[in-house]
Amino acid sequence: MKTLIRGGHIVTATDDYQADILIDEGRIAVIGQALAVQADQVIDARGLLVFPGGIDVHTHFDMPFGGTTSSDDFASGTKAAAFGGTTTIVDFAIQSRGRSLQEGFEAWLAKAEGKAAIDYGFHMIVSEARPEILNEMSRMVDQGVTSFKMFTAYPGVFMVDDGGIFRAFQRAAEIGAMMAMHAENGSVIDVLVEQALARGETAPKYHALTRPPQLEGEATHRVIVLAELAQAPLYIVHLSAADALDAVIAARDSGLDVYAETCPQYLFLSYENYEEPGFDGAKYVMSPPLRPREHQARLWRGLQSNDLQVVATDHCPFCMKDQKILGKDNFAKIPNGAPGVEMRMSLIYDGGVASGRLSLNRFVEITATMPAKLFGLFPQKGTIAVGSDADLVLFDPEGQTTWSAATHHMRVDYNPYEGRVTRGAIRQVLSRGEVIVDGPDFRGREGWGQYLKRRPFRRP
Ligand code: URP
Ligand code: ZN
Ligand code: ZN
């Protein structure tokens, strides 16, 4: 099957030109001007931008958490991702306490296989640093799970002490793996939560007030020091606060292999959302929490200056009706997480490119190319080049998109950006050469997505 995309304006992290793209058997075969070739299907892309498919390296589909399970599974979540211009996700498999990494990996493969509509890989959450688990890390790398996530937060669930984190960092350095860290000081947060509840402070906003930015800054600095000592590459996930960004900037300025992602919610939403009437603040209960508005400009600046390299979503949706409500009388029982996978590309285009903060190239770099490079997927994914997978987004810069729970494709009963209009509209999305989104229609299928065996870490 050959597909010709005619006359689009191709944008990669480095290029920006008009050309035709010939796709053969799911890969980009030829790029050139006015190509004189036969194809089974011709797509007219004149007037449209053609981006590499987005790569969201932080999703939680079908994840048991906070006494419930995230409401998107691999079928609904990857379909929503596709509508949002994302053609690859890297989700988090979990090593449950008392179980092996292999069991966690196989459990998440089973959740995704036959369901995912786009290609997918896994990071592995390490929730214990026992010798058996540390030994097993290399087996994960052999199977394409080349990054691990650990937590300085959520004591009793995922948190591992500093010695355990350090041991895992040393192991990662030996086997060429990337360590991803959720950096908040969980022990101190637990004290603040206990004290707030004792004062009768139970509303959603206390989730944010008991997780101050200083505790993200402290934990970020701490894990950077541990990674430096262990000589392991480090990736800070869902960075939300200027305090944490300062630690990342200092590390990068001294030449360390330290990288960080932020997420749209920290760029567009703020602490004020917790003060919405009634229980609505629960929509935004996530960790780290939304920050006071002044942090946003620092994060945008971080993206501009390459102090932040990636925008991912931390997509972890819970319905208001029967999930967030678990914390009606106690903010600490509200499941942590929010939806984002469908809006990421549109929000960053709107707030980045259309607002003049980011070039088109930088937009592609932080939404596709750097995620691919940092997580062992480049150049199969993350660019438009001969030989790369034909994962493409045809984007109309003159269009616009209105966000609402009534029209989004995520399986969740609210949208944190309800009513927001973003400039630009996704017209078509291709995954390995197949049109999977065509205007309002889904033309993909459950099970089309393939497991991606990722390469070990290589400095980008
Ligand atoms: O609130 C969040 N972020 N939920 C998902 C789990 C995590 O820590 O990434
Ligand atoms: Zn996290
Ligand atoms: Zn997460």
Coordinates of C-alpha atoms and ligand atoms in Angstrom, one line a residue:
M1 CA 0.0 0.0 0.0
K2 CA 1.4 3.4 -1.1
T3 CA 0.1 6.7 0.1
L4 CA 1.2 10.1 -1.3
I5 CA 0.8 13.2 0.9
R6 CA 0.8 16.1 -1.6
G7 CA 2.0 19.6 -1.0
G8 CA 2.1 19.8 2.8
H9 CA 4.3 22.1 4.8
I10 CA 6.6 19.7 6.5
V11 CA 7.9 20.7 10.0
T12 CA 10.5 18.7 12.0
A13 CA 12.7 19.8 14.9
T14 CA 15.1 21.3 12.3
D15 CA 13.3 21.6 8.9
D16 CA 10.5 23.7 7.5
Y17 CA 9.6 23.3 3.8
Q18 CA 6.9 22.3 1.4
A19 CA 7.2 18.8 -0.2
D20 CA 5.4 15.6 -1.0
I21 CA 5.8 12.5 1.1
L22 CA 5.5 9.0 -0.3
I23 CA 4.7 6.3 2.2
D24 CA 5.3 2.7 1.4
E25 CA 4.4 -0.2 3.8
G26 CA 4.0 2.2 6.7
R27 CA 7.3 4.0 6.4
I28 CA 8.4 7.2 4.7
A29 CA 9.9 6.1 1.4
V30 CA 10.5 9.4 -0.5
I31 CA 10.3 13.1 0.3
G32 CA 10.6 15.4 -2.6
Q33 CA 8.9 18.2 -4.6
A34 CA 6.2 17.4 -7.2
L35 CA 6.9 13.7 -6.9
A36 CA 5.9 11.9 -10.1
V37 CA 4.9 8.5 -8.5
Q38 CA 1.9 6.2 -8.5
A39 CA 0.1 5.7 -5.2
D40 CA -3.0 3.8 -4.0
Q41 CA -4.1 6.8 -2.0
V42 CA -3.4 10.6 -2.4
I43 CA -4.0 13.0 0.4
D44 CA -4.1 16.7 -0.4
A45 CA -2.2 18.5 2.3
R46 CA -1.9 21.9 0.6
G47 CA -2.3 24.6 3.2
L48 CA -1.7 22.2 6.1
L49 CA 1.3 21.7 8.4
V50 CA 2.7 18.2 8.5
F51 CA 4.2 17.3 11.9
P52 CA 5.7 14.0 13.1
G53 CA 3.1 12.2 15.2
G54 CA 3.2 13.4 18.8
I55 CA 4.9 11.3 21.5
D56 CA 3.5 11.4 25.0
V57 CA 6.0 9.7 27.3
H58 CA 3.8 10.0 30.4
T59 CA 0.4 8.3 30.5
H60 CA -1.4 6.1 33.0
F61 CA -4.0 4.0 31.3
D62 CA -5.9 1.4 33.3
M63 CA -3.8 2.2 36.3
P64 CA -4.9 1.1 39.8
F65 CA -4.3 4.1 42.0
G66 CA -5.9 5.8 45.0
G67 CA -8.4 3.0 45.6
T68 CA -9.7 3.0 42.1
T69 CA -8.5 2.7 38.5
S70 CA -7.8 5.4 35.9
S71 CA -10.8 5.7 33.8
D72 CA -9.2 5.4 30.3
D73 CA -7.9 1.9 29.3
F74 CA -5.6 1.3 26.5
A75 CA -8.4 1.3 24.0
S76 CA -10.2 4.5 25.0
G77 CA -7.0 6.3 25.9
T78 CA -5.0 5.6 22.8
K79 CA -8.0 6.5 20.6
A80 CA -8.2 9.9 22.4
A81 CA -4.5 10.3 22.0
A82 CA -4.9 9.7 18.3
F83 CA -7.6 12.4 18.0
G84 CA -5.2 14.7 19.7
G85 CA -2.3 14.1 17.3
T86 CA -0.4 11.7 19.5
T87 CA 0.7 8.5 17.7
T88 CA 3.0 7.0 20.3
I89 CA 2.7 6.7 24.1
V90 CA 5.0 5.5 26.8
D91 CA 2.9 4.3 29.7
F92 CA 4.0 3.3 33.2
A93 CA 3.9 -0.4 34.1
I94 CA 4.0 -1.0 37.8
Q95 CA 6.1 -3.4 39.9
S96 CA 3.7 -4.0 42.8
R97 CA 5.3 -4.6 46.2
G98 CA 6.2 -8.3 46.7
R99 CA 6.1 -8.9 42.9
S100 CA 8.8 -8.9 40.2
L101 CA 9.4 -6.4 37.5
Q102 CA 8.6 -9.1 34.9
E103 CA 5.2 -9.7 36.4
G104 CA 4.5 -6.0 36.2
F105 CA 5.7 -5.8 32.6
E106 CA 3.6 -8.8 31.5
A107 CA 0.5 -7.4 33.3
W108 CA 0.8 -4.1 31.4
L109 CA 1.5 -5.8 28.1
A110 CA -1.7 -7.8 28.6
K111 CA -3.6 -4.5 29.3
A112 CA -2.3 -3.0 26.0
E113 CA -2.2 -5.9 23.6
G114 CA -5.2 -6.1 21.3
K115 CA -6.5 -2.7 22.7
A116 CA -4.0 0.0 21.8
A117 CA -4.8 1.9 18.7
I118 CA -1.3 3.5 18.5
D119 CA 2.2 2.3 19.2
Y120 CA 3.2 2.1 22.8
G121 CA 6.2 1.4 25.1
F122 CA 6.6 1.1 28.8
H123 CA 8.6 2.6 31.6
M124 CA 8.7 0.5 34.7
I125 CA 7.7 1.8 38.1
V126 CA 10.1 0.4 40.7
S127 CA 8.4 0.4 44.1
E128 CA 11.1 -1.6 46.0
A129 CA 14.8 -1.6 45.7
R130 CA 15.4 -5.2 46.9
P131 CA 18.5 -7.0 45.4
E132 CA 16.2 -9.2 43.2
I133 CA 14.5 -6.2 41.7
L134 CA 17.8 -4.4 41.0
N135 CA 19.1 -7.5 39.3
E136 CA 16.0 -7.8 37.2
M137 CA 16.4 -4.3 35.8
S138 CA 18.7 -5.5 33.0
R139 CA 16.1 -8.1 31.9
M140 CA 13.7 -5.2 31.4
V141 CA 16.3 -3.4 29.3
D142 CA 16.7 -6.5 27.1
Q143 CA 12.9 -6.4 26.5
G144 CA 12.9 -2.7 25.5
V145 CA 11.9 -1.2 28.9
T146 CA 14.9 1.1 29.1
S147 CA 13.6 3.6 31.7
F148 CA 12.4 3.3 35.3
K149 CA 10.4 5.5 37.5
M150 CA 10.8 5.9 41.2
F151 CA 9.2 8.1 43.7
T152 CA 10.2 10.3 46.7
A153 CA 6.5 10.7 47.2
Y154 CA 3.5 8.5 48.2
P155 CA 5.0 6.9 51.3
G156 CA 3.6 3.4 51.8
V157 CA 2.7 3.1 48.1
F158 CA 5.5 3.9 45.8
M159 CA 8.1 5.8 47.9
V160 CA 11.5 4.3 48.2
D161 CA 14.1 5.7 50.6
D162 CA 17.2 7.5 49.4
G163 CA 19.5 4.5 49.7
G164 CA 17.2 2.4 47.6
I165 CA 16.9 5.2 45.0
F166 CA 20.7 5.5 44.9
R167 CA 21.1 1.8 44.4
A168 CA 18.7 1.8 41.5
F169 CA 20.5 4.8 40.0
Q170 CA 23.8 2.9 40.2
R171 CA 22.2 -0.1 38.5
A172 CA 20.7 2.1 35.8
A173 CA 24.1 3.6 35.1
E174 CA 25.5 0.1 34.6
I175 CA 22.8 -1.1 32.2
G176 CA 22.2 2.1 30.1
A177 CA 18.8 2.9 31.5
M178 CA 17.2 6.3 32.2
M179 CA 15.9 7.0 35.7
A180 CA 12.7 9.0 35.8
M181 CA 11.8 10.6 39.2
H182 CA 8.6 11.8 40.8
A183 CA 10.3 14.4 43.0
E184 CA 8.3 15.7 46.0
N185 CA 9.2 15.1 49.7
G186 CA 6.5 12.6 50.6
S187 CA 7.4 12.2 54.2
V188 CA 7.0 15.9 55.0
I189 CA 3.8 16.1 52.8
D190 CA 2.3 13.4 55.0
V191 CA 3.0 15.5 58.1
L192 CA 1.4 18.6 56.5
V193 CA -1.6 16.5 55.4
E194 CA -2.1 15.1 58.9
Q195 CA -1.9 18.6 60.4
A196 CA -4.4 20.0 57.9
L197 CA -6.9 17.3 58.4
A198 CA -6.6 17.7 62.2
R199 CA -7.6 21.4 61.7
G200 CA -10.6 20.3 59.8
E201 CA -9.2 21.4 56.4
T202 CA -10.7 18.9 54.1
A203 CA -11.5 20.7 50.8
P204 CA -9.7 20.0 47.6
K205 CA -7.5 23.1 47.8
Y206 CA -5.7 21.7 50.8
H207 CA -4.2 19.1 48.5
A208 CA -2.2 21.9 47.0
L209 CA -1.5 23.7 50.2
T210 CA 0.0 20.6 51.8
R211 CA 2.3 20.0 48.8
P212 CA 4.2 23.3 48.6
P213 CA 6.7 24.0 45.8
Q214 CA 9.6 24.0 48.1
L215 CA 9.1 20.3 48.7
E216 CA 9.3 19.7 45.0
G217 CA 12.4 21.8 44.8
E218 CA 14.1 20.0 47.7
A219 CA 13.3 16.5 46.3
T220 CA 14.4 17.5 42.8
H221 CA 17.7 18.8 44.1
R222 CA 18.2 15.7 46.2
V223 CA 17.6 13.2 43.4
I224 CA 19.9 15.3 41.1
V225 CA 22.7 14.9 43.7
L226 CA 22.1 11.1 44.0
A227 CA 22.1 10.8 40.1
E228 CA 25.3 12.8 39.9
L229 CA 27.0 10.5 42.5
A230 CA 25.7 7.4 40.7
Q231 CA 26.5 8.8 37.3
A232 CA 23.1 7.9 36.0
P233 CA 21.0 9.9 33.5
L234 CA 18.0 11.5 35.2
Y235 CA 14.6 12.6 33.9
I236 CA 12.4 14.6 36.2
V237 CA 8.7 13.9 35.4
H238 CA 5.9 16.4 35.7
L239 CA 8.0 19.3 36.8
S240 CA 5.5 22.0 38.1
A241 CA 7.4 24.6 40.1
A242 CA 10.1 27.2 39.6
D243 CA 11.8 25.8 42.7
A244 CA 12.4 22.5 40.9
L245 CA 13.3 24.2 37.6
D246 CA 16.1 26.1 39.4
A247 CA 17.6 22.8 40.5
V248 CA 17.4 21.4 37.0
I249 CA 19.0 24.5 35.5
A250 CA 21.9 24.3 38.0
A251 CA 22.4 20.7 37.1
R252 CA 22.3 21.2 33.4
D253 CA 24.6 24.2 33.7
S254 CA 27.2 22.0 35.4
G255 CA 27.0 19.5 32.5
L256 CA 24.9 16.7 34.1
D257 CA 22.7 14.3 32.2
V258 CA 19.6 15.8 33.7
Y259 CA 16.4 16.3 31.7
A260 CA 12.9 17.3 32.6
E261 CA 9.4 17.4 31.3
T262 CA 6.6 19.7 32.3
C263 CA 2.9 19.2 31.4
P264 CA 0.2 21.4 29.9
Q265 CA -1.7 21.6 33.2
Y266 CA 1.2 23.5 34.8
L267 CA 1.4 25.8 31.8
F268 CA -2.3 26.7 31.5
L269 CA -3.9 26.0 34.9
S270 CA -3.0 27.3 38.4
Y271 CA -3.8 27.2 42.1
E272 CA -6.9 29.3 41.5
N273 CA -8.6 26.3 39.9
Y274 CA -8.7 24.7 43.3
E275 CA -10.9 27.6 44.5
E276 CA -13.7 26.7 42.0
P277 CA -17.1 26.4 43.6
G278 CA -18.2 23.3 45.6
F279 CA -16.1 20.2 45.0
D280 CA -15.0 21.3 41.5
G281 CA -11.4 21.8 42.8
A282 CA -11.1 18.0 42.8
K283 CA -10.9 18.0 39.0
Y284 CA -7.4 19.4 39.4
V285 CA -6.2 17.2 42.3
M286 CA -2.9 15.8 40.9
S287 CA 0.6 15.5 42.2
P288 CA 2.5 17.7 42.0
P289 CA -0.4 20.1 42.4
L290 CA -1.2 23.2 40.2
R291 CA 1.0 26.1 41.3
P292 CA 0.4 29.8 41.8
R293 CA 0.2 31.5 38.4
E294 CA 3.6 33.1 38.5
H295 CA 5.3 29.7 38.0
Q296 CA 3.8 29.4 34.5
A297 CA 6.1 32.1 32.9
R298 CA 9.1 30.3 34.3
L299 CA 8.0 27.0 32.8
W300 CA 7.4 28.6 29.4
R301 CA 10.8 30.2 29.6
G302 CA 12.3 26.8 30.5
L303 CA 10.8 25.3 27.3
Q304 CA 12.2 28.2 25.2
S305 CA 15.7 27.9 26.7
N306 CA 15.9 24.1 26.6
D307 CA 16.1 23.9 30.4
L308 CA 12.9 21.8 29.9
Q309 CA 13.1 19.4 27.0
V310 CA 9.7 17.7 26.9
V311 CA 6.0 18.3 27.3
A312 CA 4.1 15.2 28.4
T313 CA 0.7 14.9 30.0
D314 CA 0.8 12.6 33.0
H315 CA -2.7 11.6 31.7
C316 CA -4.3 9.9 34.7
P317 CA -8.1 10.5 34.5
F318 CA -10.7 9.9 37.2
C319 CA -14.4 10.6 36.8
M320 CA -15.8 13.3 39.1
K321 CA -19.0 11.3 39.6
D322 CA -17.8 8.0 41.1
Q323 CA -14.0 8.4 41.5
K324 CA -13.0 11.9 42.6
I325 CA -16.0 11.9 44.9
L326 CA -14.1 9.3 47.1
G327 CA -12.5 12.4 48.7
K328 CA -15.6 14.4 49.2
D329 CA -14.9 14.8 52.9
N330 CA -11.1 14.4 52.8
F331 CA -8.9 15.8 50.1
A332 CA -6.3 13.1 50.8
K333 CA -8.7 10.5 49.5
I334 CA -9.3 12.2 46.1
P335 CA -7.6 10.0 43.5
N336 CA -4.6 11.9 42.2
G337 CA -4.6 12.6 38.4
A338 CA -6.2 14.4 35.6
P339 CA -6.9 13.9 31.8
G340 CA -4.6 15.5 29.2
V341 CA -3.6 13.1 26.4
E342 CA -6.0 14.5 23.8
M343 CA -5.3 18.2 24.4
R344 CA -1.5 18.2 24.7
M345 CA -0.6 19.0 21.0
S346 CA -3.3 21.5 20.6
L347 CA -2.6 23.4 23.8
I348 CA 1.1 23.6 23.2
Y349 CA 0.6 24.7 19.6
D350 CA -1.9 27.4 20.9
G351 CA 0.1 28.6 23.9
G352 CA 3.5 28.0 22.3
V353 CA 3.4 28.6 18.5
A354 CA 0.3 30.7 18.0
S355 CA 1.2 32.9 21.0
G356 CA 4.7 33.5 19.7
R357 CA 6.5 31.8 22.5
L358 CA 7.8 28.8 20.5
S359 CA 8.9 28.3 16.9
L360 CA 7.3 25.5 14.9
N361 CA 10.5 23.6 15.1
R362 CA 10.7 23.9 18.9
F363 CA 7.1 22.8 19.1
V364 CA 7.9 19.6 17.2
E365 CA 11.1 19.1 19.3
I366 CA 9.4 19.2 22.7
T367 CA 6.3 17.2 21.7
A368 CA 7.9 14.5 19.5
T369 CA 11.6 14.6 18.7
M370 CA 13.1 14.9 22.2
P371 CA 10.7 12.4 23.7
A372 CA 11.9 10.0 21.0
K373 CA 15.5 10.7 21.5
L374 CA 15.5 10.5 25.3
F375 CA 13.5 7.3 25.4
G376 CA 15.2 5.3 22.6
L377 CA 12.7 5.7 19.8
F378 CA 14.5 8.0 17.4
P379 CA 14.6 8.0 14.4
Q380 CA 11.9 5.4 14.0
K381 CA 9.6 7.9 15.7
G382 CA 9.8 11.6 16.4
T383 CA 10.7 12.9 12.9
I384 CA 9.8 13.0 9.3
A385 CA 12.6 11.3 7.4
V386 CA 13.2 8.6 4.9
G387 CA 12.9 5.3 6.7
S388 CA 11.0 6.6 9.7
D389 CA 7.5 5.3 10.6
A390 CA 4.9 7.3 8.7
D391 CA 3.3 8.7 11.9
L392 CA 2.1 12.1 10.8
V393 CA -0.3 14.8 11.8
L394 CA -1.9 17.1 9.2
F395 CA -2.7 20.3 11.0
D396 CA -4.7 23.3 9.9
P397 CA -3.2 26.5 11.3
E398 CA -6.3 28.4 10.2
G399 CA -8.7 26.1 12.1
Q400 CA -9.7 26.2 15.7
T401 CA -10.7 23.6 18.3
T402 CA -13.1 24.0 21.2
W403 CA -12.6 21.7 24.2
S404 CA -15.4 20.1 26.1
A405 CA -16.3 16.9 27.9
A406 CA -19.3 16.7 25.6
T407 CA -17.0 16.2 22.5
H408 CA -13.7 14.9 23.7
H409 CA -12.8 11.2 23.3
M410 CA -11.3 10.5 26.7
R411 CA -13.4 8.4 29.0
V412 CA -13.8 11.0 31.7
D413 CA -16.8 13.1 32.7
Y414 CA -15.0 16.5 32.7
N415 CA -12.5 18.4 30.8
P416 CA -10.1 20.7 32.7
Y417 CA -10.1 23.1 29.8
E418 CA -13.9 23.2 29.3
G419 CA -14.9 25.8 26.8
R420 CA -11.3 26.8 25.9
V421 CA -10.7 27.5 22.2
T422 CA -7.3 26.6 20.8
R423 CA -6.0 28.0 17.6
G424 CA -5.3 25.3 14.9
A425 CA -7.1 22.1 14.2
I426 CA -6.0 18.5 13.6
R427 CA -7.4 17.3 10.2
Q428 CA -5.9 13.9 9.8
V429 CA -3.6 11.6 11.7
L430 CA -1.6 8.7 10.3
S431 CA -0.1 5.8 12.2
R432 CA 2.5 3.7 10.3
G433 CA 1.0 5.0 7.1
E434 CA -2.7 4.3 7.9
V435 CA -5.1 7.1 8.3
I436 CA -6.5 6.6 11.8
V437 CA -8.2 9.9 12.3
D438 CA -10.0 11.6 9.5
G439 CA -11.7 14.8 10.6
P440 CA -14.3 13.8 13.2
D441 CA -14.0 10.1 12.3
F442 CA -11.9 7.4 13.9
R443 CA -10.6 5.1 11.2
G444 CA -8.1 3.2 13.3
R445 CA -8.8 0.0 15.3
E446 CA -8.1 -1.5 18.6
G447 CA -5.0 -3.7 18.5
W448 CA -3.4 -1.7 15.6
G449 CA -0.8 -0.3 18.0
Q450 CA 2.4 -2.3 18.4
Y451 CA 4.7 -2.7 21.4
L452 CA 7.9 -0.6 20.9
K453 CA 11.1 -2.2 22.1
R454 CA 13.1 0.9 23.1
R455 CA 16.9 1.3 22.8
P456 CA 19.0 2.0 25.9
F457 CA 19.7 5.6 26.8
R458 CA 21.9 7.7 24.5
R459 CA 22.7 11.3 25.1
P460 CA 20.6 13.3 22.6
Ligands
URP1 O1 -1.4 12.9 40.2 C1 -0.7 12.2 39.5 N1 0.4 12.7 39.0 N2 -1.1 10.9 39.2 C2 -0.5 10.0 38.5 C3 0.6 9.3 39.2 C4 1.9 10.1 39.1 O2 2.5 10.4 40.2 O3 2.4 10.4 38.0
ZN2 ZN 4.4 11.0 39.4
ZN3 ZN 2.4 10.2 36.2

